[in-house]
XYZ file of C-alpha atoms in Angstrom:
771
model
C 0.000 0.000 0.000
C 1.207 3.505 -0.834
C -0.591 6.352 0.850
C 1.399 8.823 -1.239
C -0.105 7.265 -4.372
C -3.593 7.332 -2.913
C -3.306 11.005 -1.938
C -1.648 12.138 -5.164
C -3.867 10.249 -7.615
C -7.012 8.642 -6.261
C -8.033 10.965 -3.445
C -7.953 14.091 -5.581
C -9.881 12.263 -8.327
C -12.508 11.223 -5.787
C -12.842 14.772 -4.502
C -13.132 16.221 -8.011
C -15.777 13.611 -8.767
C -17.897 14.721 -5.825
C -16.740 12.160 -3.278
C -17.231 13.212 0.316
C -15.719 10.468 2.444
C -13.088 7.799 1.995
C -11.856 4.987 4.201
C -9.107 2.433 3.553
C -9.087 -0.944 5.292
C -5.538 -2.286 5.151
C -3.452 -5.054 6.610
C -1.204 -4.001 9.486
C 1.816 -4.569 7.244
C 0.459 -2.050 4.745
C -0.171 0.455 7.530
C 3.376 -0.102 8.736
C 4.621 0.793 5.249
C 2.389 3.878 5.219
C 3.920 5.099 8.476
C 7.286 5.332 6.740
C 5.893 7.587 3.981
C 6.576 11.135 5.082
C 4.743 12.357 1.968
C 1.441 10.996 3.274
C 0.023 14.139 4.894
C -3.759 13.830 4.710
C -4.491 10.546 6.463
C -6.827 10.911 9.421
C -8.315 14.121 8.033
C -9.196 13.842 4.346
C -9.580 10.077 4.597
C -9.513 7.285 7.158
C -7.039 4.418 7.402
C -8.184 1.442 9.470
C -5.588 -1.286 10.175
C -6.754 -4.922 10.067
C -4.854 -7.632 11.937
C -5.534 -11.240 10.809
C -4.703 -13.954 13.347
C -3.110 -16.547 11.018
C -2.532 -14.640 7.808
C -2.883 -11.269 6.133
C -5.742 -9.022 5.073
C -5.270 -9.364 1.315
C -8.449 -8.454 -0.643
C -8.251 -5.686 -3.243
C -11.798 -4.397 -3.290
C -13.039 -0.841 -3.870
C -16.642 0.093 -3.096
C -17.814 3.409 -4.547
C -21.213 3.964 -3.002
C -23.892 6.643 -3.157
C -27.622 6.711 -2.499
C -29.028 3.405 -3.842
C -26.081 3.115 -6.251
C -22.664 1.520 -6.222
C -19.708 0.444 -8.327
C -17.483 -2.368 -7.108
C -13.904 -3.008 -8.244
C -12.401 -6.380 -7.368
C -8.958 -7.306 -8.570
C -5.335 -8.099 -7.945
C -3.747 -4.657 -7.806
C -2.493 -3.226 -4.548
C -3.086 0.418 -3.678
C 0.235 1.508 -5.203
C 1.554 3.154 -8.348
C 2.527 -0.269 -9.707
C -0.739 -1.857 -8.639
C -2.698 0.730 -10.613
C -0.582 0.779 -13.765
C 2.989 -0.427 -13.399
C 2.196 -4.137 -13.118
C 0.015 -6.397 -15.247
C -3.141 -6.691 -13.143
C -6.726 -7.894 -13.575
C -9.763 -6.000 -12.228
C -13.475 -6.734 -12.402
C -15.955 -3.856 -12.472
C -19.308 -4.831 -11.001
C -22.596 -2.952 -10.914
C -25.999 -3.908 -9.477
C -27.482 -3.683 -12.966
C -25.746 -6.900 -14.037
C -24.074 -8.320 -10.918
C -26.566 -7.974 -8.074
C -25.599 -11.393 -6.669
C -21.937 -10.386 -6.418
C -22.846 -7.065 -4.794
C -24.889 -8.957 -2.191
C -21.923 -11.285 -1.654
C -19.732 -8.218 -1.082
C -22.244 -6.954 1.481
C -21.969 -10.320 3.223
C -18.186 -10.003 3.172
C -18.323 -6.673 5.023
C -20.920 -7.976 7.476
C -18.721 -10.959 8.348
C -15.621 -8.754 8.519
C -17.356 -6.682 11.198
C -17.936 -9.803 13.314
C -15.158 -12.249 12.443
C -13.244 -13.536 15.456
C -9.990 -14.157 13.558
C -9.444 -10.456 12.772
C -8.833 -7.457 15.002
C -9.776 -3.936 13.935
C -11.856 -0.943 14.928
C -13.785 -0.665 11.683
C -16.916 -2.632 12.543
C -19.212 0.347 12.049
C -17.533 1.218 8.758
C -18.109 -2.336 7.549
C -21.756 -2.383 8.604
C -22.450 0.936 6.884
C -20.853 -0.187 3.626
C -22.763 -3.472 3.783
C -26.033 -1.570 4.204
C -25.214 0.669 1.236
C -24.362 -2.310 -0.951
C -27.595 -4.114 -0.086
C -29.653 -0.980 -0.749
C -28.148 -0.723 -4.221
C -29.406 -4.196 -5.209
C -33.021 -3.757 -4.119
C -35.313 -4.619 -7.021
C -32.436 -5.800 -9.247
C -32.629 -9.009 -11.248
C -30.369 -11.954 -10.368
C -29.250 -15.065 -12.231
C -26.333 -16.312 -10.130
C -23.814 -16.112 -12.961
C -21.514 -13.581 -11.276
C -20.559 -14.125 -7.641
C -17.983 -12.797 -5.212
C -16.069 -15.492 -3.356
C -14.262 -14.625 -0.128
C -12.515 -16.576 2.597
C -14.331 -15.291 5.673
C -16.975 -18.029 5.395
C -14.838 -20.878 4.089
C -12.104 -21.879 1.688
C -12.229 -20.247 -1.730
C -11.026 -23.519 -3.274
C -14.138 -25.249 -1.969
C -16.381 -22.605 -3.531
C -14.575 -22.985 -6.849
C -15.099 -26.735 -6.667
C -18.835 -26.293 -6.002
C -19.167 -23.927 -8.977
C -17.306 -26.413 -11.205
C -19.603 -29.186 -10.054
C -22.673 -27.093 -10.962
C -21.250 -26.777 -14.487
C -20.873 -30.530 -14.918
C -17.276 -31.002 -13.811
C -13.916 -29.765 -15.075
C -12.116 -30.701 -18.275
C -9.282 -28.106 -18.204
C -7.696 -25.738 -15.687
C -5.418 -22.817 -16.530
C -3.908 -20.674 -13.770
C -1.924 -17.430 -13.768
C -0.445 -16.023 -10.579
C 2.785 -14.400 -9.419
C 3.125 -16.374 -6.166
C 2.806 -20.082 -5.417
C 3.483 -22.375 -2.526
C 5.409 -25.566 -3.246
C 2.504 -26.759 -5.368
C 0.243 -28.144 -2.662
C -2.621 -25.689 -3.229
C -2.888 -26.100 -7.011
C -2.501 -29.876 -6.700
C -5.340 -30.034 -4.203
C -7.566 -27.863 -6.410
C -6.927 -30.110 -9.413
C -7.637 -33.226 -7.437
C -10.840 -31.707 -6.032
C -12.219 -30.952 -9.512
C -11.012 -34.267 -10.936
C -8.003 -33.234 -13.049
C -4.553 -34.800 -13.182
C -2.822 -31.882 -14.877
C -2.850 -28.070 -14.932
C -1.752 -25.420 -17.430
C 0.204 -22.577 -15.804
C 0.988 -19.264 -17.481
C 4.730 -18.519 -17.700
C 4.835 -14.760 -18.159
C 7.350 -13.502 -20.704
C 8.290 -10.463 -18.603
C 8.474 -12.371 -15.349
C 6.484 -11.813 -12.174
C 6.533 -9.327 -9.355
C 8.937 -10.447 -6.651
C 7.388 -11.025 -3.242
C 8.476 -11.515 0.343
C 7.138 -15.090 0.549
C 6.314 -17.891 -1.851
C 7.804 -18.955 -5.165
C 7.234 -17.825 -8.735
C 6.441 -21.398 -9.834
C 4.999 -24.519 -8.181
C 7.920 -26.941 -7.889
C 6.482 -29.950 -6.042
C 3.022 -30.709 -7.448
C 1.267 -34.061 -7.349
C -0.264 -33.332 -10.761
C 1.361 -32.677 -14.121
C 2.232 -29.017 -14.759
C 2.289 -27.784 -18.356
C 3.847 -24.348 -18.914
C 2.039 -22.151 -21.448
C 1.909 -18.518 -22.457
C -1.621 -17.140 -22.563
C -2.542 -14.939 -25.487
C -4.885 -12.918 -23.240
C -1.926 -11.803 -21.085
C 0.394 -10.734 -23.894
C 1.245 -7.011 -24.168
C 3.131 -4.897 -26.681
C 5.103 -3.432 -23.807
C 5.206 -6.279 -21.311
C 4.879 -5.582 -17.602
C 5.614 -7.868 -14.698
C 2.757 -10.161 -13.778
C 0.836 -9.537 -10.584
C -2.596 -10.672 -11.828
C -4.291 -13.699 -10.315
C -6.675 -15.509 -12.670
C -8.038 -19.020 -13.089
C -10.016 -20.459 -16.004
C -11.762 -23.824 -15.691
C -13.431 -25.296 -18.747
C -16.340 -27.456 -17.665
C -18.624 -29.906 -19.405
C -21.495 -27.416 -19.375
C -19.692 -24.095 -19.451
C -16.729 -22.077 -18.294
C -15.687 -20.638 -14.931
C -13.451 -17.552 -14.661
C -12.027 -16.557 -11.269
C -9.923 -13.435 -10.676
C -9.080 -11.277 -7.714
C -6.633 -11.283 -4.831
C -5.931 -15.002 -4.133
C -2.584 -16.366 -5.251
C -2.227 -20.122 -5.914
C -1.259 -20.857 -2.331
C -2.800 -22.686 0.591
C -2.891 -19.442 2.616
C -4.969 -17.787 -0.118
C -7.226 -20.612 -1.337
C -7.602 -22.509 1.922
C -9.606 -21.815 5.079
C -8.647 -19.945 8.235
C -5.643 -18.101 6.821
C -5.632 -14.978 4.630
C -8.674 -12.814 4.076
C -9.154 -12.828 0.274
C -11.808 -11.852 -2.267
C -12.326 -12.724 -5.935
C -15.014 -12.645 -8.621
C -16.331 -15.881 -10.187
C -18.039 -15.660 -13.591
C -20.022 -18.720 -14.649
C -20.517 -18.755 -18.428
C -22.987 -21.541 -18.992
C -22.740 -23.608 -22.182
C -19.592 -21.774 -23.298
C -16.905 -24.249 -24.267
C -14.249 -21.974 -25.817
C -11.526 -20.809 -23.474
C -8.242 -18.977 -23.432
C -5.767 -19.716 -26.195
C -2.095 -20.283 -25.562
C 1.209 -21.496 -26.901
C 3.563 -23.903 -25.169
C 6.240 -22.287 -23.040
C 8.912 -23.126 -20.495
C 8.847 -22.664 -16.731
C 10.602 -19.492 -15.558
C 13.869 -19.450 -13.719
C 13.270 -19.859 -9.971
C 13.163 -16.514 -8.145
C 13.807 -16.262 -4.442
C 11.591 -14.067 -2.232
C 12.742 -10.556 -1.376
C 15.197 -10.698 1.509
C 14.278 -7.771 3.738
C 17.042 -6.397 5.874
C 16.602 -7.769 9.359
C 18.410 -6.235 12.288
C 16.999 -8.828 14.628
C 14.542 -6.492 16.335
C 10.808 -7.104 16.373
C 8.799 -5.006 13.906
C 6.946 -2.015 15.312
C 3.378 -2.886 16.236
C 0.328 -1.153 14.805
C -2.417 0.770 16.577
C -5.469 2.765 15.619
C -6.450 6.025 17.331
C -8.889 8.916 17.143
C -8.458 12.424 18.530
C -11.456 14.266 19.923
C -10.955 17.473 21.837
C -8.099 16.995 24.281
C -8.161 13.189 24.327
C -6.879 10.369 22.138
C -8.755 7.066 22.236
C -6.931 4.128 20.676
C -6.246 0.418 20.563
C -3.077 -1.538 19.907
C -4.021 -4.178 17.314
C -0.728 -6.013 16.919
C 1.075 -7.310 18.848
C -0.889 -7.879 22.056
C 0.133 -5.207 24.576
C -1.201 -4.581 28.086
C -0.201 -2.801 31.250
C 1.495 0.514 31.893
C 2.601 2.417 28.802
C 3.510 5.897 27.599
C 1.925 7.670 24.641
C 4.002 9.924 22.394
C 3.311 12.109 19.389
C 5.778 11.235 16.634
C 7.193 14.448 15.126
C 10.000 15.330 12.738
C 12.000 16.507 15.758
C 11.436 13.222 17.586
C 8.802 11.795 19.937
C 6.943 14.196 22.228
C 5.407 12.627 25.312
C 1.680 13.160 25.741
C 0.585 10.972 28.647
C 1.067 7.803 30.688
C -1.741 5.265 30.283
C -2.873 1.805 31.306
C -3.459 -0.508 28.353
C -6.575 -2.646 28.818
C -6.688 -6.374 28.083
C -7.707 -5.648 24.482
C -4.970 -3.038 24.039
C -7.307 -0.043 24.293
C -6.298 3.221 25.967
C -7.270 6.852 26.448
C -4.590 9.532 26.619
C -4.698 13.226 27.391
C -3.483 15.424 24.511
C -4.242 19.100 25.244
C -3.720 21.423 22.294
C -3.149 18.611 19.802
C -6.501 18.989 18.049
C -5.991 22.581 16.953
C -2.455 21.683 15.830
C -3.791 18.810 13.742
C -6.350 21.037 11.994
C -3.509 23.111 10.579
C -2.262 20.252 8.450
C 0.358 17.567 8.423
C 0.126 13.964 9.481
C -0.540 12.927 13.052
C 1.124 9.760 14.332
C 1.245 8.460 17.886
C 3.444 5.833 19.492
C 2.703 3.640 22.486
C 5.683 2.257 24.397
C 4.929 -0.423 26.990
C 6.989 -1.014 30.096
C 8.361 -4.254 28.595
C 9.849 -2.330 25.649
C 7.260 -3.276 23.028
C 6.228 -0.445 20.714
C 3.241 0.257 18.449
C 2.543 3.199 16.158
C -0.409 4.367 14.137
C -2.068 7.259 12.390
C -4.557 9.330 14.370
C -7.976 10.124 12.972
C -9.284 13.628 13.582
C -12.728 12.705 14.848
C -14.468 15.957 13.949
C -13.155 16.201 10.390
C -16.161 14.595 8.716
C -18.494 16.851 10.675
C -16.517 19.852 9.462
C -16.641 18.612 5.872
C -20.376 18.030 6.059
C -21.204 21.393 7.555
C -18.696 23.540 5.682
C -19.019 21.787 2.315
C -16.867 23.391 -0.399
C -15.734 26.063 2.054
C -13.919 23.447 4.157
C -10.544 23.720 2.370
C -10.716 27.519 2.595
C -11.324 27.387 6.354
C -8.404 24.992 6.704
C -6.245 27.426 4.731
C -7.212 30.177 7.177
C -6.294 27.914 10.086
C -2.908 27.234 8.507
C -2.344 30.895 7.568
C -2.126 30.124 3.831
C -5.365 31.799 2.769
C -5.780 34.098 -0.223
C -8.099 37.117 -0.653
C -10.477 34.791 -2.511
C -10.566 32.500 0.530
C -11.393 35.470 2.743
C -14.212 36.579 0.440
C -15.623 33.054 0.344
C -15.594 32.832 4.143
C -17.338 36.195 4.494
C -19.972 35.214 1.924
C -20.536 31.932 3.769
C -21.050 33.745 7.062
C -23.222 36.341 5.337
C -25.544 33.612 4.017
C -26.234 32.466 7.572
C -24.755 34.485 10.464
C -25.721 31.669 12.844
C -22.636 29.866 11.582
C -20.523 32.347 13.523
C -22.329 31.553 16.751
C -21.220 27.928 16.375
C -17.694 28.857 17.440
C -16.636 27.814 20.909
C -15.226 30.846 22.711
C -12.863 31.638 24.199
C -10.165 29.571 22.493
C -6.508 29.954 23.258
C -5.894 33.670 23.021
C -8.658 34.754 25.349
C -11.844 36.597 24.657
C -15.428 35.825 25.421
C -18.597 35.592 23.538
C -22.134 34.396 23.496
C -22.814 30.723 24.039
C -23.740 28.866 20.876
C -27.466 28.793 20.319
C -29.271 25.504 20.823
C -29.906 25.097 17.107
C -26.166 24.997 16.534
C -26.075 21.506 18.007
C -28.601 20.169 15.510
C -28.556 19.378 11.811
C -31.168 20.951 9.559
C -33.287 18.454 7.624
C -32.245 20.198 4.411
C -28.611 19.381 5.209
C -29.227 15.662 5.273
C -29.302 15.484 1.500
C -25.785 16.880 1.237
C -23.940 13.845 2.511
C -25.022 10.292 3.173
C -24.629 9.048 6.722
C -22.579 6.129 5.448
C -19.045 4.851 5.109
C -17.639 7.205 7.686
C -19.590 10.161 8.977
C -22.084 8.670 11.411
C -19.413 6.420 12.866
C -16.699 8.861 13.824
C -16.566 9.692 17.518
C -16.763 13.430 16.903
C -19.598 13.368 14.384
C -21.827 15.409 16.698
C -22.020 19.162 17.024
C -19.306 19.489 19.673
C -16.494 18.849 17.201
C -17.897 21.456 14.822
C -18.172 24.020 17.599
C -14.543 23.413 18.547
C -13.435 23.676 14.926
C -15.173 27.019 14.464
C -13.595 28.161 17.715
C -10.184 27.305 16.277
C -11.008 29.290 13.138
C -11.827 32.395 15.165
C -8.747 31.858 17.303
C -6.729 31.834 14.067
C -8.354 35.125 13.059
C -6.954 36.634 16.257
C -3.395 35.443 15.629
C -0.671 37.870 14.614
C 0.054 37.152 10.945
C 0.577 40.434 9.114
C -0.651 41.226 5.599
C -1.310 38.423 3.133
C 1.628 37.822 0.809
C -0.518 38.814 -2.171
C -1.407 42.095 -0.491
C 2.304 42.737 -0.041
C 2.634 42.395 -3.809
C 0.098 45.190 -4.227
C 2.192 47.436 -1.999
C 5.257 46.814 -4.137
C 3.465 47.105 -7.468
C 5.544 50.140 -8.461
C 8.678 48.063 -8.961
C 9.760 48.468 -12.595
C 11.792 45.258 -12.483
C 8.693 43.114 -12.138
C 7.388 43.745 -15.666
C 3.905 43.509 -17.114
C 3.287 39.916 -16.011
C 3.635 40.801 -12.367
C 1.529 43.906 -12.931
C -1.300 41.757 -14.267
C -0.984 39.435 -11.305
C -1.044 42.366 -8.918
C -4.132 43.752 -10.617
C -5.862 40.393 -10.248
C -5.002 40.280 -6.546
C -6.135 43.888 -6.167
C -9.514 42.960 -7.613
C -9.741 39.991 -5.270
C -8.950 42.210 -2.295
C -11.570 44.765 -3.353
C -14.130 41.991 -3.684
C -13.231 40.621 -0.251
C -13.569 44.050 1.342
C -16.939 44.646 -0.335
C -18.256 41.265 0.843
C -16.979 41.982 4.342
C -18.738 45.353 4.493
C -22.030 43.703 3.557
C -21.481 41.133 6.259
C -20.533 43.789 8.810
C -23.838 45.538 8.108
C -25.675 42.339 8.911
C -23.633 41.536 12.029
C -24.268 44.970 13.518
C -27.972 45.046 12.690
C -30.301 45.408 15.705
C -31.391 41.778 15.741
C -27.894 40.301 15.581
C -25.524 42.774 17.237
C -25.705 41.258 20.737
C -24.808 37.822 19.382
C -22.135 38.847 16.901
C -20.556 42.108 18.085
C -17.321 40.567 19.353
C -16.950 38.200 16.447
C -17.480 41.204 14.201
C -14.678 42.935 16.091
C -12.372 39.923 15.618
C -13.212 39.693 11.926
C -12.670 43.415 11.379
C -9.234 43.318 12.972
C -8.384 40.258 10.878
C -9.503 42.026 7.680
C -7.470 45.106 8.555
C -4.294 43.162 9.275
C -4.537 40.722 6.351
C -6.075 42.882 3.588
C -4.812 46.350 4.573
C -7.803 48.590 3.699
C -7.288 52.350 3.541
C -7.363 54.321 6.780
C -10.644 56.080 6.179
C -12.442 52.821 5.532
C -10.941 51.089 8.557
C -11.700 54.050 10.812
C -15.321 53.971 9.661
C -15.560 50.293 10.600
C -13.985 51.015 13.980
C -16.434 53.821 14.683
C -19.392 51.617 13.801
C -18.127 48.810 15.992
C -17.722 51.078 18.988
C -21.180 52.524 18.464
C -22.553 48.978 18.442
C -20.576 47.923 21.504
C -22.020 50.797 23.532
C -25.449 49.232 23.017
C -24.646 45.852 24.539
C -23.337 44.525 27.817
C -19.561 44.058 27.838
C -18.333 40.847 29.501
C -15.603 41.308 32.083
C -12.994 39.410 30.047
C -13.624 41.574 26.975
C -13.456 44.909 28.749
C -9.720 45.413 28.177
C -10.149 44.599 24.488
C -12.877 47.207 24.025
C -10.816 49.719 26.027
C -7.888 49.146 23.666
C -10.152 49.720 20.674
C -11.457 52.951 22.226
C -7.907 54.229 22.681
C -7.059 53.235 19.108
C -9.863 55.373 17.705
C -8.782 58.228 19.965
C -5.205 57.896 18.728
C -6.265 58.743 15.168
C -7.311 62.234 16.256
C -6.824 63.814 19.681
C -8.704 66.923 20.738
C -10.773 67.779 23.796
C -14.040 66.497 22.352
C -12.425 63.236 21.248
C -10.871 62.780 24.683
C -14.254 63.261 26.349
C -15.909 60.904 23.864
C -13.267 58.262 24.575
C -13.622 58.679 28.328
C -17.407 58.500 27.986
C -17.107 55.155 26.210
C -14.674 53.851 28.820
C -16.852 54.952 31.713
C -19.883 53.448 29.996
C -18.243 50.043 29.712
C -17.080 50.284 33.336
C -13.389 50.245 32.527
C -11.060 50.635 35.473
C -9.607 54.067 34.722
C -7.467 53.857 37.840
C -5.913 50.608 36.669
C -3.234 49.755 34.132
C -3.315 50.925 30.555
C -4.816 48.363 28.125
C -2.370 46.474 25.918
C -2.057 47.911 22.402
C -1.532 44.329 21.190
C -5.275 43.755 21.648
C -5.939 46.247 18.842
C -3.052 45.080 16.671
C -5.238 44.629 13.585
C -6.434 48.222 13.668
C -2.964 49.531 14.419
C -1.699 47.869 11.237
C -3.666 50.382 9.136
C -4.507 53.336 11.432
C -1.774 55.855 12.211
C -1.525 56.664 15.910
C -0.658 60.162 17.136
C 0.297 59.099 20.655
C 1.261 55.988 22.570
C -1.302 54.079 24.606
C 0.170 55.181 27.971
C 0.012 58.816 26.813
C -3.596 58.440 25.691
C -4.504 56.627 28.898
C -3.075 59.440 31.033
C -4.928 62.094 29.048
C -8.216 60.209 29.240
C -7.829 59.823 32.997
C -7.087 63.532 33.320
C -10.330 64.732 31.717
C -13.955 64.526 32.836
C -16.932 63.950 30.586
C -19.869 66.338 30.637
C -22.019 63.515 32.010
C -19.598 62.906 34.858
C -19.764 66.635 35.580
C -23.556 66.490 35.313
C -23.558 63.767 37.961
C -21.248 65.896 40.139
C -23.657 68.794 39.720
C -26.632 66.646 40.775
C -24.706 65.345 43.785
C -23.901 68.922 44.801
C -27.517 69.958 44.254
C -28.712 67.113 46.443
C -26.279 68.237 49.150
C -27.269 71.899 48.670
C -23.673 73.010 48.300
C -22.136 74.209 44.981
C -18.731 72.722 44.001
C -16.061 73.092 41.320
C -16.592 69.598 39.873
C -18.572 70.855 36.858
C -16.832 74.032 35.725
C -16.462 72.903 32.097
C -20.108 71.876 31.954
C -21.054 75.374 33.116
C -19.262 76.828 30.091
C -20.601 74.255 27.637
C -24.217 74.619 28.833
C -24.184 78.359 29.584
C -27.801 78.813 28.371
C -29.053 76.352 30.968
C -26.533 77.006 33.702
C -28.145 80.171 34.985
C -31.151 78.104 36.061
C -28.894 75.292 37.291
C -26.845 77.663 39.468
C -29.953 79.419 40.833
C -31.391 76.045 41.851
C -29.052 76.040 44.857
C -30.893 79.124 46.165
C -34.347 78.981 44.615
C -36.911 76.215 44.938
C -38.615 77.614 41.848
C -35.448 77.131 39.775
C -34.945 73.704 41.318
C -38.376 72.637 40.078
C -37.384 73.646 36.537
C -34.678 70.957 36.461
C -35.758 67.547 35.096
C -33.390 64.610 35.557
C -34.189 62.047 32.860
C -34.559 58.493 34.152
C -34.322 56.971 30.680
C -33.116 58.211 27.343
C -35.703 59.929 25.183
C -35.832 62.595 22.487
C -38.996 63.965 24.067
C -39.562 66.096 27.151
C -40.179 63.723 30.081
C -42.707 66.162 31.537
C -44.720 67.226 28.473
C -43.857 64.259 26.199
C -43.340 66.547 23.234
C -40.449 65.856 20.853
C -37.536 68.167 21.462
C -36.066 70.359 18.716
C -33.179 68.600 16.965
C -30.679 71.130 18.239
C -31.674 70.335 21.823
C -31.449 66.581 21.221
C -27.911 67.182 19.957
C -27.035 69.211 23.061
C -28.457 66.472 25.299
C -26.247 63.916 23.601
C -23.082 66.019 23.569
C -23.204 67.949 26.857
C -25.818 66.021 28.882
C -27.878 69.227 29.259
C -30.605 70.738 27.062
C -33.761 72.885 27.257
C -37.328 71.825 26.499
C -37.835 74.937 24.376
C -41.043 73.986 22.589
C -43.002 73.127 25.725
C -42.323 73.724 29.430
C -38.879 75.309 29.034
C -37.373 73.192 31.793
C -33.706 72.232 31.904
C -33.230 68.564 31.022
C -30.243 66.578 32.341
C -29.283 63.107 31.055
C -26.410 61.957 33.323
C -25.827 58.444 31.927
C -22.904 57.672 29.611
C -24.939 55.759 27.018
C -28.374 56.167 25.498
C -29.454 52.710 26.629
C -28.675 53.598 30.232
């Protein structure tokens, strides 16, 4: 098995063809080979690899099931999942479809059902097998059957016995021709001949030779029947390849039997209780013409491949799945129990994760904090278990929530993964914004806080459910419903990781940097065209974001999405570098929205940093008071430490600052808002003693202050002062709408006059209109 081949050729073809999920069942030896392939990067995320351990043999079938709703295509053959197996060697494959091979498809379903339950194999793929079996059986409902094409496998008995039964149903054998790369000493083919009543066998001697294997011979040397070497016309090629095909033809008195698939001509393959094998048997009734051939000579004996052996035991194989901060796994071969340590295998060497106790069946659960978010960013994930007796097992780790992400995100999935890895393009950003814009509830599915702090609104209850309309997108077969993290929790964590990535310090996108350097004359027209294309992509991304920002800050959604909108805006500023005026407009809108909602304690410093950032773009007395008003309104601790400018890093990347944060913080603490002074005035009025705590308010509201000052001496003036209990643009006494100029004064200086009704002085002492 070659995972590099699967990823480079088949997986991409499956994805382009609309495939959603893929799982490989492979012998532990094949998995061991895959572990040595550093180029295999997508296992456990884009597809699943389930190791199969067979007690007295190997898991050897070569069977591909391509299934969809009530439809399937089945490939059964001799080729391994390698470059040579899919083109380099001479192989034989059968393509089966329910339209003409319903019996064989049902047999394949039985194979997977038995594989899920067989007691001579160890694996963790029982649910996978049951789901595939169900899909295969669904595809044959209502299909006609004639029994002429069957799938033979070894899980319910020897394949040689099934061949003998088929021969008997065709009236008995008159000729047997076999082609295979590997043989035992001749015992298996001799027994098959004797069972079907033949005293000789024709064996194909391939002109280009056979693939060399680790066991067995390239020719049966000690048969009890006569062996006649021939060269089959059907296996001749203009450019000969080495033989790896396994095929048998038996001419019978009432027809012809063709068998091809994975079994070699060996006792382990054709007998019972050894290898797990699968092959297709075609019964052609009343056909008496068979393969043609010419006489040949046996090949030169070829010894098996002599693997280098340093005397140490081979590394064992395990299976594992990562969900959240825990890895659940099982050592499949060899048997391991007791105290063990679990390591992540990295390019720099093993990194210890946890100490565990292996159960009697080799199962374990290990703590792995932070590993899930690391695995989302790409690269293979391998763990090692080392027992106290020195035995070792390794295996790939499945990311349990990956299928849930694929199902929910659909085509956007690769773009979200690019954002996690920091390799996104402006087009990826635009696609993400459009996806959020289609349904803002998707943003609420992010678990917060993640990693870098922050807080947010708990995901709504509907985020843990799947809409009925979504069920048509992906079948709950092969993989999805079986994975441990297929529920909503894995999706919520994934979206939390995405938003955590948006808060990471990454700088401008590389393509945006190209825009900045577009004036370079050395680049030429080609680069200029590329830059223009990127520029258009950036403009599109910014336009999509602005539409989405409008929706996020709308009255019905602002409480749920305000902080995610803030995170997204900072991300857009840092990565796409909009112009200052545009970014400042977004910042102003965000702050206006944030003043209308309750600020969680662990987000207060963040909002304070954003307030200071806006102030830093322009500093005058009114701006200082406006900044202090916002800070007082969100209950920031103005006596405490200055907020960290790093919290507003995204905005700082595009907005020029005219002072440092400590300087701004000192200036904000040194000024008083008009509303604070209004509250000082009301406190003084309640005490009956004037003070100097509202001198600036007296100058700003000089039209009203004559009455306000006289109120300390005159009950009549005191009665002309109305303290507003809630914000309104109407007089609280007469309920008539105030002139616009007075509404503006009430907002800016906290004091106005009800000029079109009672003429009283109105005071609004709160820092925000919702107060």
